[in-house]
Amino acid sequence: KQEVTQIPAALSVPEGENLVLNCSFTDSAIYNLQWFRQDPGKGLTSLLLIQSSQREQTSGRLNASLDKSSGRSTLYIAASQPGDSATYLCAVSGAGSYQLTFGKGTKLSVIP
Amino acid sequence: DGGITQSPKYLFRKEGQNVTLSCEQNLNHDAMYWYRQDPGQGLRLIYYSQIVNDFQKGDIAEGYSVSREKKESFPLTVTSAQKNPTAFYLCASSPDSEKLFFGSGTQLSVL
């Protein structure tokens, strides 16, 4: 059974700092990996989707990488801002499956 | 204004009562999903539907039921058989079963 782990569970950084969030998964036979953002009491917003054949995706200040063989993904946030404060979740889907397996998330606080 | 609408935002259930959570989308997406989120936990899939009049159980379907009579609507009923229903419920839809678009959620609590 696929398991997704996100470390650390919480992270606090000063504004302007670059940071990396980590995601690991136990079964490398994935179809794709997604990073989501969740604000308190709200739904999830998709940030980046990486297909299993891709190594990375970029959107603005965000860059997500995927190393399928080692079961790892990172989300890099450049020049962090207080508005980036949220919980970030990663999720993987298995080949031929419509089901996503989610990690528990990393709660990010960017201090002005 | 396109999107996914969940209602109500807050819902309270009495013991032994069934309650229904609404999810409506005007994105013309074929696939719809229901997830449950507990504090500090990842999302867990309850039910999903790839097409009208068809749906499949997810990992934690016991105590829940769904219907998909229209493309736009995928209501979730939390039955009295669900002994621990307090959670944040999220509905999502997808045009391609890959990228998901989420509603704003319903917080269900037990009185």
XYZ file of C-alpha atoms in Angstrom:
223
model
C 0.000 0.000 0.000
C 1.322 3.431 -0.967
C 2.397 5.684 1.914
C 3.285 9.353 1.576
C 5.382 11.160 4.190
C 6.031 14.875 4.467
C 8.813 16.247 6.612
C 8.851 18.550 8.497
C 5.280 18.726 9.823
C 5.751 22.454 10.458
C 8.247 25.049 9.327
C 8.733 28.701 10.255
C 10.963 30.985 8.190
C 11.619 34.723 7.935
C 10.263 36.574 4.931
C 12.519 36.520 1.879
C 14.118 33.170 2.623
C 14.217 30.367 0.065
C 12.871 27.068 1.396
C 12.351 23.421 0.489
C 9.487 21.142 1.472
C 9.999 17.395 1.243
C 7.714 14.551 0.209
C 8.581 10.845 0.058
C 6.532 7.868 -1.138
C 7.044 4.146 -0.675
C 5.926 2.748 -4.064
C 7.807 4.217 -7.026
C 5.185 2.950 -9.525
C 3.332 6.260 -9.616
C 1.416 7.913 -12.450
C 1.892 11.476 -11.268
C 2.609 13.603 -8.198
C 0.829 16.782 -7.225
C 1.517 19.582 -4.761
C -1.439 21.390 -3.188
C -1.858 24.412 -0.949
C -4.521 24.560 1.789
C -5.431 27.668 3.766
C -7.089 27.172 7.202
C -10.669 25.961 6.897
C -10.513 25.994 3.110
C -10.285 23.548 0.239
C -7.116 22.614 -1.618
C -5.616 24.503 -4.540
C -3.481 22.589 -7.024
C -0.038 24.170 -7.387
C 1.965 21.833 -9.601
C 1.430 18.442 -11.239
C 4.417 16.349 -12.328
C 3.896 13.352 -14.602
C 5.988 10.282 -13.798
C 8.061 10.853 -16.954
C 8.963 14.404 -15.916
C 11.704 15.595 -13.568
C 10.343 18.995 -12.574
C 7.681 21.633 -13.040
C 7.848 25.362 -12.415
C 5.220 27.999 -11.738
C 6.377 31.465 -10.755
C 8.363 31.236 -7.515
C 7.546 27.531 -7.134
C 9.580 24.641 -8.469
C 8.725 20.996 -7.867
C 11.103 18.158 -8.621
C 10.476 14.432 -8.834
C 12.937 11.549 -8.389
C 10.729 8.536 -8.935
C 13.445 5.945 -8.426
C 14.227 7.213 -4.937
C 10.602 7.964 -4.096
C 11.129 11.654 -3.411
C 9.789 15.033 -4.434
C 10.686 18.519 -3.281
C 8.800 21.793 -3.498
C 11.123 24.798 -3.655
C 9.694 28.204 -2.798
C 11.872 31.183 -3.697
C 11.842 34.512 -1.866
C 9.094 33.474 0.563
C 6.322 35.958 1.455
C 3.855 36.082 4.370
C 1.110 35.224 1.856
C 2.808 31.857 1.307
C 1.804 30.833 4.839
C -0.421 27.757 4.466
C -0.311 23.981 4.660
C 1.297 22.291 1.664
C 0.265 18.726 0.793
C 1.680 16.349 -1.747
C -0.244 13.480 -3.282
C 0.614 10.623 -5.627
C -1.548 8.565 -7.949
C -0.764 4.996 -8.909
C -0.602 3.753 -12.494
C -4.100 2.901 -13.705
C -5.645 4.262 -10.528
C -7.915 7.231 -10.034
C -7.080 7.396 -6.367
C -4.666 9.885 -4.863
C -2.701 9.079 -1.706
C -2.042 12.221 0.333
C 0.646 13.110 2.824
C -0.287 14.828 6.091
C 1.150 18.132 4.929
C 3.742 20.683 6.024
C 2.409 23.780 7.776
C 4.474 26.757 6.621
C 4.625 30.058 8.462
C 6.484 32.967 6.843
C 7.287 35.633 9.428
C 7.304 39.276 8.250
C -18.487 32.161 -12.042
C -17.194 28.632 -12.560
C -16.278 26.364 -9.714
C -17.313 23.832 -7.117
C -19.845 24.767 -4.466
C -20.183 22.847 -1.229
C -22.981 23.482 1.222
C -23.508 23.978 4.014
C -20.177 25.284 5.339
C -20.997 23.963 8.831
C -23.306 21.058 9.676
C -24.303 19.464 12.959
C -25.563 15.908 13.288
C -27.563 14.417 16.106
C -26.956 10.817 17.105
C -28.805 8.371 14.860
C -29.441 10.999 12.196
C -28.506 10.863 8.514
C -27.205 14.089 6.996
C -26.484 15.016 3.374
C -23.658 17.221 2.161
C -24.146 18.987 -1.135
C -21.556 19.324 -3.922
C -22.330 21.084 -7.195
C -19.940 21.918 -10.046
C -20.397 23.942 -13.231
C -17.018 23.066 -14.723
C -18.447 20.315 -16.935
C -16.091 17.794 -15.332
C -16.889 14.112 -15.654
C -15.127 12.930 -12.481
C -16.120 13.890 -8.935
C -14.702 12.846 -5.574
C -15.427 12.999 -1.842
C -12.582 13.167 0.668
C -12.519 13.240 4.455
C -9.863 15.233 6.348
C -9.190 14.810 10.061
C -7.020 17.333 11.985
C -3.343 16.927 11.155
C -4.104 14.140 8.705
C -3.974 13.712 4.974
C -7.111 13.394 2.888
C -8.777 9.997 2.604
C -11.014 9.034 -0.301
C -14.613 8.124 0.529
C -16.256 7.713 -2.902
C -15.582 8.750 -6.470
C -17.548 8.867 -9.703
C -16.131 8.858 -13.212
C -19.471 9.234 -14.986
C -23.146 9.859 -14.311
C -25.007 6.957 -12.673
C -21.757 5.216 -11.717
C -19.598 5.511 -8.586
C -16.937 3.516 -6.766
C -15.978 3.050 -3.124
C -12.774 4.602 -1.884
C -10.703 3.616 1.135
C -13.236 4.572 3.820
C -16.714 4.158 2.283
C -18.343 2.411 5.261
C -21.090 4.531 6.797
C -21.395 6.788 3.740
C -23.514 6.741 0.575
C -23.533 8.791 -2.633
C -25.543 9.271 -5.818
C -24.640 10.695 -9.221
C -27.907 11.351 -11.050
C -26.613 14.494 -12.751
C -23.169 15.424 -14.058
C -23.166 18.589 -11.964
C -24.100 17.053 -8.618
C -22.516 14.473 -6.295
C -24.188 14.556 -2.844
C -22.727 12.632 0.077
C -24.926 11.163 2.826
C -23.339 10.461 6.196
C -25.472 7.713 7.707
C -26.044 6.789 11.334
C -23.731 3.818 10.726
C -20.780 6.215 10.601
C -19.834 6.293 14.298
C -17.134 8.945 14.060
C -18.411 11.467 11.506
C -16.768 14.609 12.883
C -14.379 15.784 10.162
C -13.837 18.268 7.356
C -15.365 16.966 4.095
C -13.994 18.034 0.741
C -15.542 17.546 -2.672
C -13.435 17.691 -5.830
C -13.906 17.365 -9.562
C -11.548 16.659 -12.438
C -11.709 16.936 -16.225
C -9.188 14.156 -16.730
C -8.918 12.217 -13.457
C -5.529 13.904 -12.921
C -5.707 17.542 -11.875
C -8.253 18.055 -9.099
C -10.300 21.148 -8.339
C -11.623 21.346 -4.772
C -14.604 22.984 -3.135
C -14.265 24.995 0.078
C -15.359 22.152 2.333
C -18.039 21.316 4.908
C -17.200 20.947 8.604
C -19.425 18.263 10.139
C -19.731 18.017 13.907
C -21.740 15.768 16.199
C -24.098 17.302 18.790
